[in-house]
């Protein structure tokens, strides 16, 4: 009797089969794809210049003027254009922060899990110390001393949210380093760095991918939060967070100025969270025997 040999193509097909059963994950993937496309092509899709002011056009209601499909804000700027360009900024911050988070957390988690001993103890105590401080507190403290640019905000968010990733990766490495392929690499004389980066890291890709997806949503939310408090992206550059900040004084009279960026943030967070949940279920090793 011949045994079936698992191939990368067959594994990918099974992962896709399980993923497409998760309808919320498919909806999340569609939302994420649309958001990324709208951010990428924002200059082409925006009907107006998002920084163009015309106080004679202040507070136009949505769907009352074809030039401004979603109305105008307190300075006469086109709301739809600012939403599109603000999404570009917010998603850029989310993606850069996610890369920073995953790289930092993965490297620390791999080092702690593989090296063990005193290195593991010291690194994990450092992680525990960082977790003692609320992320929002760390963000506000660092943001108060760092000039608020797009890159600095992304790095600040990323460098204050890697701790959970390091724990996830460490747990995976503790399991993987006992496998035969690691023993074979040691027997062939592979260095520690090669084993960690060339052998262990690719095999820990599944939980890292799931964590990365969820961290984008978290980073977008954090950017919106600190922008709302005035420490994030500064005008005239639009982000969903500072659009909320500008709209808070007019909520009683023109609520759509707050509802629209709030809905965009909510949709983005839900889309990435649903996508992450679907990836977690599809990549779960316990489900690999599914037909």
XYZ file of N, CA and C in Angstrom:
873
model
N 0.859 -1.194 0.000
C 0.000 0.000 0.000
C 0.890 1.236 0.000
N 0.659 2.155 -0.908
C 1.478 3.362 -0.985
C 0.952 4.419 -0.052
N 1.853 5.086 0.623
C 1.460 6.147 1.553
C 1.405 7.471 0.814
N 0.403 8.267 1.170
C 0.263 9.579 0.551
C 1.327 10.512 1.104
N 1.997 11.198 0.207
C 3.052 12.117 0.603
C 2.508 13.544 0.524
N 2.628 14.242 1.634
C 2.131 15.617 1.668
C 3.081 16.523 0.896
N 2.567 17.279 -0.025
C 3.356 18.236 -0.797
C 2.953 19.645 -0.386
N 3.821 20.637 -0.622
C 3.440 22.018 -0.308
C 2.171 22.451 -1.029
N 2.003 21.980 -2.282
C 0.794 22.341 -3.016
C -0.441 21.748 -2.366
N -0.321 20.480 -1.917
C -1.456 19.852 -1.252
C -1.788 20.506 0.067
N -0.760 20.887 0.829
C -0.997 21.575 2.093
C -1.656 22.922 1.860
N -1.191 23.657 0.847
C -1.789 24.959 0.540
C -3.250 24.802 0.134
N -3.551 23.751 -0.617
C -4.936 23.513 -1.035
C -5.823 23.226 0.170
N -5.295 22.451 1.131
C -6.090 22.148 2.322
C -6.300 23.392 3.184
N -5.263 24.207 3.286
C -5.399 25.451 4.044
C -6.451 26.353 3.403
N -6.410 26.484 2.071
C -7.388 27.311 1.381
C -8.804 26.734 1.535
N -8.919 25.420 1.506
C -10.235 24.794 1.655
C -10.825 25.104 3.020
N -9.985 25.042 4.063
C -10.481 25.353 5.402
C -10.767 26.845 5.546
N -9.932 27.674 4.929
C -10.126 29.119 5.047
C -11.433 29.558 4.400
N -11.749 29.012 3.229
C -12.942 29.472 2.532
C -14.228 29.003 3.206
N -14.121 28.033 4.130
C -15.302 27.649 4.904
C -15.673 28.714 5.929
N -14.701 29.556 6.272
C -14.895 30.594 7.283
C -15.437 31.833 6.577
N -16.749 32.000 6.579
C -17.349 33.070 5.788
C -16.974 34.455 6.297
N -16.871 34.615 7.618
C -16.461 35.908 8.141
C -15.025 36.240 7.722
N -14.187 35.208 7.639
C -12.809 35.432 7.198
C -12.776 35.867 5.733
N -13.614 35.250 4.901
C -13.682 35.663 3.496
C -14.170 37.101 3.383
N -15.176 37.447 4.196
C -15.661 38.833 4.197
C -14.565 39.783 4.662
N -13.825 39.366 5.695
C -12.718 40.184 6.171
C -11.641 40.364 5.121
N -11.326 39.280 4.399
C -10.317 39.370 3.342
C -10.767 40.327 2.234
N -12.062 40.283 1.899
C -12.588 41.186 0.878
C -12.505 42.636 1.340
N -12.870 42.882 2.599
C -12.803 44.243 3.147
C -11.367 44.739 3.141
N -10.436 43.887 3.579
C -9.020 44.274 3.615
C -8.511 44.581 2.211
N -8.887 43.752 1.242
C -8.457 43.982 -0.136
C -8.993 45.317 -0.664
N -10.254 45.614 -0.369
C -10.835 46.884 -0.817
C -10.175 48.074 -0.139
N -9.886 47.935 1.149
C -9.237 49.025 1.871
C -7.835 49.283 1.337
N -7.083 48.201 1.100
C -5.736 48.364 0.572
C -5.764 48.971 -0.829
N -6.719 48.541 -1.645
C -6.832 49.102 -3.001
C -7.199 50.584 -2.949
N -8.138 50.947 -2.059
C -8.532 52.353 -1.958
C -7.384 53.212 -1.447
N -6.563 52.650 -0.538
C -5.404 53.399 -0.040
C -4.350 53.552 -1.130
N -4.117 52.487 -1.882
C -3.095 52.516 -2.930
C -3.458 53.498 -4.039
N -4.732 53.521 -4.384
C -5.170 54.363 -5.506
C -5.910 55.616 -5.035
N -5.669 56.032 -3.793
C -6.349 57.210 -3.248
C -6.183 58.453 -4.111
N -4.977 58.752 -4.635
C -4.867 59.953 -5.478
C -5.743 59.909 -6.730
N -5.990 58.698 -7.233
C -6.833 58.571 -8.429
C -8.315 58.571 -8.078
N -8.667 58.014 -6.916
C -10.074 57.880 -6.542
C -10.635 59.145 -5.894
N -9.788 59.926 -5.231
C -10.269 61.107 -4.506
C -10.788 62.152 -5.503
N -12.024 62.624 -5.306
C -12.577 63.600 -6.250
C -11.990 64.999 -6.101
N -11.407 65.304 -4.931
C -10.859 66.635 -4.679
C -9.497 66.517 -4.003
N -8.812 67.644 -3.926
C -7.592 67.735 -3.141
C -7.986 67.708 -1.661
N -7.475 66.744 -0.870
C -7.921 66.643 0.528
C -7.486 67.806 1.402
N -6.552 68.637 0.943
C -6.092 69.782 1.742
C -6.662 71.108 1.246
N -7.492 71.084 0.199
C -8.042 72.312 -0.378
C -9.136 72.878 0.516
N -8.963 74.107 0.967
C -9.922 74.760 1.865
C -10.811 75.720 1.085
N -12.081 75.718 1.454
C -13.036 76.688 0.910
C -14.134 76.872 1.954
N -13.992 77.897 2.779
C -14.936 78.086 3.892
C -16.351 78.380 3.413
N -16.513 78.760 2.161
C -17.862 78.971 1.635
C -18.613 77.657 1.465
N -17.884 76.526 1.501
C -18.507 75.208 1.311
C -18.553 74.395 2.606
N -18.444 75.054 3.753
C -18.400 74.343 5.030
C -19.685 73.556 5.284
N -19.499 72.366 5.864
C -20.593 71.546 6.384
C -21.635 71.172 5.321
N -21.179 70.907 4.121
C -22.103 70.357 3.130
C -22.484 68.938 3.554
N -23.771 68.637 3.509
C -24.249 67.311 3.909
C -23.920 66.279 2.832
N -23.777 65.014 3.215
C -23.522 63.960 2.213
C -24.658 63.854 1.209
N -24.291 63.527 -0.032
C -25.233 63.240 -1.121
C -26.079 64.443 -1.521
N -25.610 65.655 -1.202
C -26.339 66.855 -1.623
C -25.614 67.607 -2.734
N -24.368 67.246 -3.004
C -23.577 67.913 -4.035
C -22.681 66.856 -4.671
N -22.818 66.655 -5.975
C -22.065 65.589 -6.649
C -20.562 65.820 -6.572
N -20.134 67.071 -6.357
C -18.701 67.335 -6.230
C -18.145 66.819 -4.900
N -19.017 66.708 -3.901
C -18.615 66.268 -2.566
C -19.568 65.167 -2.110
N -19.366 63.936 -2.587
C -20.338 62.859 -2.318
C -20.618 62.623 -0.843
N -19.611 62.769 0.013
C -19.804 62.562 1.452
C -19.752 63.872 2.234
N -19.991 64.976 1.559
C -20.056 66.270 2.235
C -18.686 66.892 2.449
N -18.688 67.979 3.213
C -17.451 68.703 3.516
C -17.338 68.908 5.022
N -16.115 69.226 5.469
C -15.881 69.388 6.905
C -15.959 70.859 7.311
N -15.442 71.168 8.497
C -15.557 72.523 9.064
C -14.739 73.561 8.303
N -13.825 73.126 7.441
C -13.018 74.048 6.637
C -13.350 73.955 5.154
N -14.412 73.248 4.830
C -14.825 73.121 3.444
C -14.054 72.092 2.651
N -13.310 71.198 3.319
C -12.553 70.160 2.622
C -13.446 68.963 2.330
N -13.163 68.293 1.236
C -13.983 67.158 0.807
C -13.773 65.970 1.737
N -14.851 65.473 2.329
C -14.760 64.396 3.314
C -14.323 63.085 2.680
N -14.850 62.749 1.514
C -14.475 61.499 0.859
C -12.979 61.486 0.534
N -12.466 62.588 0.013
C -11.038 62.654 -0.314
C -10.186 62.503 0.939
N -10.620 63.122 2.028
C -9.865 63.010 3.276
C -9.962 61.599 3.853
N -11.085 60.939 3.674
C -11.204 59.555 4.123
C -10.258 58.646 3.345
N -10.193 58.835 2.041
C -9.317 57.997 1.218
C -7.853 58.234 1.563
N -7.456 59.485 1.646
C -6.060 59.784 1.976
C -5.767 59.465 3.437
N -6.756 59.664 4.318
C -6.572 59.284 5.712
C -6.414 57.790 5.877
N -7.140 57.017 5.075
C -6.970 55.568 5.098
C -5.590 55.167 4.637
N -5.063 55.886 3.661
C -3.700 55.606 3.194
C -2.698 55.799 4.333
N -2.865 56.883 5.084
C -1.965 57.152 6.206
C -2.146 56.114 7.309
N -3.393 55.850 7.705
C -3.653 54.922 8.801
C -3.179 53.512 8.472
N -3.428 53.053 7.251
C -2.988 51.708 6.875
C -1.471 51.630 6.732
N -0.842 52.707 6.271
C 0.618 52.718 6.208
C 1.204 52.585 7.608
N 0.672 53.350 8.543
C 1.114 53.233 9.938
C 0.881 51.820 10.449
N -0.294 51.253 10.161
C -0.602 49.902 10.621
C 0.349 48.863 10.071
N 0.666 48.947 8.786
C 1.538 47.948 8.169
C 2.986 48.095 8.633
N 3.483 49.331 8.707
C 4.866 49.536 9.163
C 4.999 49.132 10.631
N 4.011 49.499 11.443
C 4.040 49.107 12.853
C 3.976 47.589 12.995
N 3.174 46.929 12.156
C 3.080 45.476 12.197
C 4.423 44.825 11.876
N 5.105 45.319 10.833
C 6.410 44.757 10.477
C 7.393 44.937 11.630
N 7.391 46.119 12.243
C 8.272 46.372 13.387
C 7.943 45.440 14.547
N 6.663 45.294 14.830
C 6.222 44.429 15.919
C 6.631 42.987 15.691
N 6.351 42.484 14.497
C 6.623 41.071 14.198
C 8.119 40.792 14.182
N 8.908 41.675 13.584
C 10.351 41.446 13.545
C 10.946 41.442 14.952
N 10.562 42.424 15.763
C 11.098 42.496 17.128
C 10.649 41.312 17.956
N 9.335 41.035 17.946
C 8.814 39.927 18.743
C 9.321 38.583 18.288
N 9.436 38.380 16.969
C 9.908 37.095 16.456
C 11.366 36.847 16.831
N 12.209 37.859 16.690
C 13.630 37.676 17.018
C 13.825 37.382 18.503
N 13.124 38.110 19.346
C 13.258 37.873 20.788
C 12.672 36.514 21.163
N 11.527 36.158 20.573
C 10.914 34.870 20.870
C 11.761 33.701 20.413
N 12.369 33.808 19.216
C 13.229 32.736 18.715
C 14.467 32.590 19.601
N 15.085 33.726 19.942
C 16.290 33.669 20.779
C 15.984 33.059 22.143
N 14.892 33.481 22.750
C 14.539 32.959 24.072
C 14.203 31.476 24.016
N 13.405 31.074 23.027
C 12.985 29.682 22.940
C 14.110 28.736 22.585
N 14.986 29.134 21.669
C 16.038 28.222 21.229
C 17.220 28.192 22.193
N 17.658 29.352 22.667
C 18.834 29.386 23.537
C 18.543 28.835 24.923
N 17.340 29.119 25.447
C 16.979 28.617 26.773
C 17.888 29.168 27.861
N 17.827 28.548 29.034
C 18.709 28.892 30.127
C 18.587 30.332 30.577
N 19.721 30.942 30.874
C 19.738 32.302 31.391
C 19.252 33.304 30.361
N 19.538 33.041 29.067
C 19.072 33.943 28.012
C 17.546 33.972 27.973
N 16.933 32.802 28.062
C 15.474 32.715 28.079
C 14.907 33.446 29.290
N 15.511 33.232 30.442
C 15.021 33.865 31.671
C 15.101 35.377 31.583
N 16.232 35.907 31.140
C 16.403 37.354 31.059
C 15.459 37.983 30.034
N 15.350 37.349 28.867
C 14.487 37.905 27.831
C 13.018 37.878 28.246
N 12.590 36.792 28.861
C 11.195 36.711 29.271
C 10.874 37.637 30.444
N 11.857 37.878 31.322
C 11.618 38.855 32.397
C 11.521 40.262 31.813
N 12.298 40.520 30.754
C 12.188 41.811 30.071
C 10.808 41.955 29.431
N 10.326 40.885 28.814
C 8.975 40.900 28.234
C 7.940 41.156 29.318
N 8.062 40.474 30.459
C 7.113 40.664 31.555
C 7.145 42.105 32.059
N 8.342 42.682 32.117
C 8.461 44.077 32.567
C 7.748 45.018 31.605
N 7.936 44.796 30.305
C 7.265 45.640 29.320
C 5.755 45.493 29.388
N 5.289 44.285 29.682
C 3.849 44.056 29.767
C 3.229 44.693 31.002
N 4.049 45.072 31.961
C 3.517 45.720 33.164
C 2.986 47.120 32.872
N 3.484 47.729 31.795
C 3.071 49.084 31.445
C 1.994 49.025 30.374
N 0.867 49.693 30.572
C -0.162 49.725 29.521
C 0.399 50.333 28.241
N 0.033 49.735 27.107
C 0.579 50.200 25.832
C 0.239 51.661 25.568
N -0.985 52.058 25.901
C -1.379 53.446 25.651
C -0.500 54.402 26.446
N -0.174 54.035 27.691
C 0.701 54.866 28.513
C 2.083 54.981 27.870
N 2.641 53.857 27.427
C 3.940 53.882 26.770
C 3.905 54.742 25.500
N 2.831 54.586 24.725
C 2.702 55.353 23.495
C 2.698 56.852 23.771
N 1.912 57.276 24.760
C 1.794 58.696 25.045
C 3.083 59.265 25.610
N 3.781 58.481 26.446
C 5.044 58.949 27.008
C 6.079 59.142 25.907
N 6.228 58.133 25.037
C 7.224 58.226 23.973
C 6.827 59.293 22.955
N 5.528 59.337 22.609
C 5.062 60.307 21.611
C 5.270 61.740 22.077
N 5.263 61.970 23.398
C 5.469 63.318 23.914
C 6.884 63.828 23.671
N 7.845 62.915 23.456
C 9.247 63.311 23.270
C 9.749 63.098 21.851
N 8.950 62.460 21.001
C 9.371 62.161 19.629
C 8.547 63.008 18.665
N 9.181 63.718 17.734
C 8.414 64.494 16.748
C 7.448 63.588 15.990
N 6.171 63.964 15.885
C 5.160 63.083 15.285
C 5.208 63.055 13.766
N 6.064 62.213 13.212
C 6.071 61.964 11.772
C 5.440 60.595 11.516
N 5.163 60.328 10.246
C 4.547 59.051 9.894
C 5.432 57.884 10.321
N 6.729 57.990 10.069
C 7.651 56.914 10.423
C 7.805 56.778 11.928
N 7.944 57.885 12.628
C 8.152 57.806 14.076
C 6.926 57.234 14.784
N 5.740 57.612 14.338
C 4.519 57.071 14.946
C 4.440 55.572 14.709
N 4.761 55.140 13.497
C 4.731 53.709 13.177
C 5.712 52.940 14.048
N 6.931 53.463 14.184
C 7.952 52.767 14.973
C 7.585 52.757 16.450
N 7.039 53.849 16.945
C 6.647 53.900 18.361
C 5.570 52.859 18.651
N 4.572 52.774 17.783
C 3.511 51.776 17.975
C 4.090 50.365 17.895
N 4.950 50.134 16.893
C 5.528 48.802 16.729
C 6.407 48.387 17.887
N 7.188 49.319 18.426
C 8.127 48.986 19.498
C 7.481 48.946 20.875
N 6.181 49.213 20.944
C 5.477 49.081 22.224
C 4.415 47.986 22.188
N 4.441 47.149 21.136
C 3.387 46.131 21.032
C 3.894 44.765 20.572
N 5.196 44.484 20.771
C 5.779 43.236 20.281
C 5.750 42.109 21.306
N 5.376 42.390 22.534
C 5.555 41.425 23.622
C 4.723 40.155 23.439
N 3.473 40.313 23.004
C 2.626 39.134 22.802
C 3.178 38.254 21.686
N 3.716 38.888 20.631
C 4.296 38.116 19.531
C 5.477 37.292 20.024
N 6.316 37.880 20.867
C 7.491 37.151 21.364
C 7.074 35.929 22.176
N 6.010 36.034 22.940
C 5.536 34.882 23.716
C 5.001 33.787 22.803
N 4.240 34.186 21.788
C 3.692 33.202 20.851
C 4.828 32.465 20.132
N 5.814 33.225 19.649
C 6.917 32.620 18.899
C 7.757 31.741 19.813
N 8.024 32.180 21.030
C 8.805 31.365 21.973
C 8.144 30.019 22.212
N 6.818 30.023 22.431
C 6.109 28.767 22.672
C 6.229 27.835 21.473
N 6.152 28.388 20.266
C 6.275 27.565 19.065
C 7.693 27.018 18.925
N 8.688 27.833 19.225
C 10.086 27.403 19.102
C 10.409 26.314 20.121
N 9.874 26.411 21.334
C 10.114 25.376 22.336
C 9.655 24.010 21.849
N 8.577 24.005 21.061
C 8.088 22.744 20.481
C 8.940 22.319 19.294
N 9.264 23.265 18.416
C 9.960 22.919 17.180
C 11.399 22.488 17.403
N 12.071 23.044 18.407
C 13.498 22.747 18.548
C 13.767 21.309 18.980
N 12.715 20.585 19.376
C 12.865 19.174 19.731
C 12.613 18.253 18.546
N 12.305 18.833 17.384
C 11.987 18.016 16.216
C 13.265 17.489 15.554
N 13.087 16.445 14.741
C 14.227 15.772 14.118
C 15.008 16.672 13.162
N 14.318 17.584 12.457
C 15.028 18.391 11.479
C 16.027 19.335 12.159
N 15.743 19.729 13.402
C 16.693 20.573 14.136
C 17.896 19.742 14.565
N 17.641 18.525 15.034
C 18.756 17.639 15.401
C 19.623 17.336 14.187
N 19.011 17.157 13.018
C 19.778 16.900 11.803
C 20.635 18.109 11.430
N 20.091 19.315 11.586
C 20.861 20.517 11.282
C 22.050 20.662 12.216
N 21.846 20.330 13.493
C 22.969 20.378 14.445
C 24.040 19.363 14.052
N 23.606 18.158 13.673
C 24.556 17.103 13.312
C 25.384 17.485 12.086
N 24.791 18.299 11.207
C 25.506 18.739 10.015
C 26.396 19.952 10.280
N 26.403 20.408 11.529
C 27.288 21.508 11.903
C 26.728 22.891 11.676
N 25.407 23.026 11.540
C 24.799 24.340 11.339
C 24.980 25.196 12.583
N 25.220 26.470 12.390
C 25.384 27.388 13.515
C 24.035 27.684 14.154
N 24.102 28.278 15.351
C 22.858 28.630 16.042
C 22.028 29.620 15.226
N 22.682 30.618 14.689
C 21.941 31.628 13.926
C 21.293 31.009 12.688
N 21.973 30.082 12.017
C 21.383 29.429 10.842
C 20.180 28.580 11.240
N 20.312 27.849 12.344
C 19.192 27.015 12.788
C 17.987 27.884 13.135
N 18.243 28.995 13.828
C 17.134 29.854 14.245
C 16.459 30.526 13.055
N 17.268 31.050 12.119
C 16.707 31.848 11.036
C 16.330 31.041 9.805
N 17.045 29.945 9.537
C 16.796 29.164 8.327
C 15.961 27.920 8.559
N 15.975 27.398 9.789
C 15.234 26.170 10.075
C 13.980 26.441 10.908
N 14.147 27.169 12.011
C 13.030 27.356 12.935
C 12.061 28.441 12.474
N 12.591 29.569 12.026
C 11.716 30.685 11.659
C 10.710 30.322 10.563
N 11.121 29.671 9.447
C 10.111 29.314 8.442
C 9.049 28.357 8.972
N 9.415 27.474 9.883
C 8.445 26.527 10.415
C 7.531 27.143 11.465
N 7.884 28.334 11.937
C 7.016 29.050 12.871
C 6.216 30.133 12.163
N 6.164 30.064 10.833
C 5.536 31.132 10.057
C 4.037 31.236 10.300
N 3.361 30.106 10.553
C 1.897 30.138 10.676
C 1.436 31.027 11.831
N 1.896 30.812 13.075
C 1.451 31.706 14.159
C 1.933 33.135 13.971
N 3.097 33.314 13.344
C 3.587 34.671 13.095
C 2.676 35.390 12.109
N 2.220 34.688 11.068
C 1.331 35.277 10.074
C 0.009 35.697 10.705
N -0.540 34.841 11.553
C -1.796 35.177 12.235
C -1.601 36.391 13.131
N -0.515 36.386 13.917
C -0.240 37.518 14.808
C -0.046 38.806 14.013
N 0.617 38.716 12.861
C 0.847 39.899 12.028
C -0.470 40.500 11.557
N -1.394 39.644 11.133
C -2.692 40.133 10.657
C -3.439 40.868 11.766
N -3.443 40.281 12.944
C -4.148 40.906 14.067
C -3.458 42.185 14.517
N -2.135 42.242 14.391
C -1.395 43.423 14.831
C -1.645 44.629 13.923
N -1.967 44.392 12.661
C -2.320 45.519 11.795
C -3.557 46.231 12.345
N -4.565 45.445 12.708
C -5.784 46.027 13.274
C -5.481 46.790 14.556
N -4.659 46.203 15.414
C -4.303 46.862 16.666
C -3.549 48.163 16.420
N -2.635 48.153 15.445
C -1.845 49.354 15.151
C -2.721 50.468 14.575
N -3.660 50.130 13.701
C -4.579 51.135 13.158
C -5.382 51.765 14.287
N -5.836 50.940 15.229
C -6.606 51.445 16.358
C -5.755 52.343 17.244
N -4.501 51.938 17.502
C -3.612 52.749 18.323
C -3.274 54.081 17.654
N -3.056 54.052 16.337
C -2.780 55.300 15.617
C -3.966 56.246 15.723
N -5.167 55.695 15.570
C -6.364 56.525 15.681
C -6.497 57.105 17.081
N -6.134 56.305 18.066
C -6.256 56.745 19.461
C -5.312 57.906 19.754
N -4.023 57.754 19.395
C -3.087 58.822 19.732
C -3.287 60.045 18.843
N -3.777 59.838 17.602
C -4.108 60.982 16.761
C -5.299 61.735 17.336
N -6.251 60.984 17.873
C -7.419 61.608 18.501
C -6.995 62.463 19.694
N -5.952 62.019 20.416
C -5.461 62.766 21.564
C -4.497 63.883 21.176
N -4.188 63.990 19.884
C -3.363 65.088 19.419
C -1.884 64.791 19.314
N -1.459 63.528 19.565
C -0.045 63.180 19.510
C 0.330 62.440 18.226
N -0.627 62.195 17.378
C -0.364 61.390 16.195
C -0.097 62.225 14.963
N -0.645 61.784 13.840
C -0.454 62.471 12.561
C -1.016 63.886 12.663
N -0.209 64.855 12.241
C -0.576 66.255 12.400
C -1.179 66.829 11.121
N -2.161 67.749 11.265
C -2.713 68.434 10.090
C -1.609 69.214 9.367
N -1.742 69.439 8.059
C -2.927 69.160 7.230
C -3.026 67.718 6.731
N -2.018 66.865 7.044
C -2.096 65.462 6.640
C -3.271 64.803 7.347
N -4.104 64.120 6.583
C -5.315 63.527 7.152
C -5.058 62.100 7.616
N -5.605 61.759 8.762
C -5.721 60.362 9.199
C -7.090 60.227 9.832
N -7.555 58.995 9.957
C -8.878 58.800 10.539
C -8.927 59.309 11.977
N -7.836 59.189 12.697
C -7.802 59.659 14.078
C -7.928 61.162 14.186
N -7.147 61.915 13.388
C -7.276 63.370 13.529
C -8.551 63.899 12.886
N -9.157 63.130 11.960
C -10.482 63.513 11.471
C -11.508 63.434 12.592
N -11.395 62.412 13.441
C -12.269 62.318 14.614
C -12.022 63.472 15.575
N -10.756 63.818 15.764
C -10.429 64.931 16.652
C -11.068 66.220 16.169
N -10.949 66.498 14.880
C -11.515 67.725 14.334
C -13.037 67.731 14.391
N -13.653 66.556 14.361
C -15.120 66.479 14.295
C -15.792 66.509 15.657
N -15.023 66.314 16.742
C -15.676 66.143 18.042
C -16.458 67.381 18.483
N -16.051 68.568 18.051
C -16.769 69.771 18.461
C -18.043 70.027 17.684
N -18.272 69.225 16.643
C -19.445 69.455 15.788
C -20.389 68.255 15.761
N -20.221 67.350 16.718
C -20.990 66.103 16.646
C -22.489 66.348 16.751
N -22.899 67.348 17.527
C -24.333 67.607 17.698
C -24.983 68.132 16.429
N -24.237 68.853 15.621
C -24.831 69.484 14.444
C -24.509 68.762 13.142
N -23.286 68.245 13.016
C -22.892 67.527 11.790
C -22.254 66.187 12.182
N -23.067 65.250 12.642
C -22.512 64.002 13.189
C -21.760 63.156 12.170
N -22.038 63.338 10.869
C -21.366 62.475 9.881
C -19.854 62.697 9.842
N -19.397 63.865 10.284
C -17.959 64.114 10.293
C -17.227 63.178 11.249
N -17.905 62.744 12.297
C -17.320 61.771 13.221
C -17.711 60.344 12.859
N -18.918 60.157 12.359
C -19.412 58.807 12.066
C -18.607 58.166 10.938
N -18.281 58.933 9.894
C -17.606 58.348 8.726
C -16.198 57.834 9.052
N -15.304 58.631 9.657
C -13.995 58.052 10.021
C -14.105 56.975 11.092
N -15.079 57.124 12.012
C -15.288 56.075 13.014
C -15.699 54.763 12.377
N -16.580 54.850 11.374
C -17.003 53.641 10.659
C -15.843 53.035 9.880
N -14.983 53.872 9.310
C -13.818 53.362 8.569
C -12.870 52.617 9.506
N -12.627 53.166 10.692
C -11.762 52.495 11.671
C -12.381 51.168 12.093
N -13.666 51.179 12.389
C -14.355 49.962 12.819
C -14.302 48.890 11.736
N -14.563 49.277 10.500
C -14.554 48.329 9.387
C -13.155 47.740 9.190
N -12.142 48.578 9.312
C -10.767 48.105 9.143
C -10.386 47.112 10.223
N -10.669 47.453 11.467
C -10.328 46.569 12.587
C -11.076 45.245 12.481
N -12.356 45.301 12.165
C -13.139 44.075 12.021
C -12.622 43.228 10.861
N -12.286 43.881 9.727
C -11.802 43.132 8.570
C -10.515 42.378 8.878
N -9.546 43.041 9.494
C -8.283 42.375 9.814
C -8.474 41.321 10.901
N -9.350 41.584 11.872
C -9.587 40.583 12.910
C -10.255 39.336 12.355
N -11.237 39.508 11.484
C -11.883 38.348 10.868
C -10.892 37.576 9.996
N -10.053 38.299 9.267
C -9.036 37.647 8.442
C -8.060 36.862 9.321
N -7.640 37.455 10.425
C -6.744 36.756 11.341
C -7.372 35.526 11.950
N -8.646 35.625 12.325
C -9.345 34.457 12.878
C -9.416 33.330 11.858
N -9.703 33.688 10.597
C -9.775 32.664 9.561
C -8.425 32.013 9.298
N -7.362 32.799 9.289
C -6.028 32.235 9.099
C -5.648 31.327 10.263
N -5.999 31.728 11.471
C -5.687 30.898 12.635
C -6.383 29.550 12.537
N -7.648 29.551 12.152
C -8.376 28.284 12.020
C -7.826 27.444 10.871
N -7.487 28.093 9.760
C -7.000 27.346 8.596
C -5.616 26.761 8.822
N -4.778 27.457 9.588
C -3.399 27.014 9.800
C -3.222 26.208 11.075
N -4.302 25.975 11.813
C -4.218 25.229 13.065
C -3.733 23.807 12.784
N -2.625 23.386 13.362
C -2.110 22.035 13.093
C -3.088 20.923 13.459
N -3.958 21.167 14.406
C -4.905 20.140 14.822
C -5.931 19.838 13.739
N -6.033 20.733 12.736
C -7.010 20.530 11.666
C -6.403 19.985 10.380
N -5.131 19.639 10.432
C -4.457 19.225 9.204
C -4.884 17.850 8.696
N -5.603 17.107 9.491
C -6.086 15.802 9.043
C -7.450 15.887 8.405
N -7.977 17.139 8.324
C -9.275 17.285 7.684
C -9.189 16.845 6.233
N -10.269 16.235 5.705
C -10.241 15.841 4.305
C -10.305 17.060 3.411
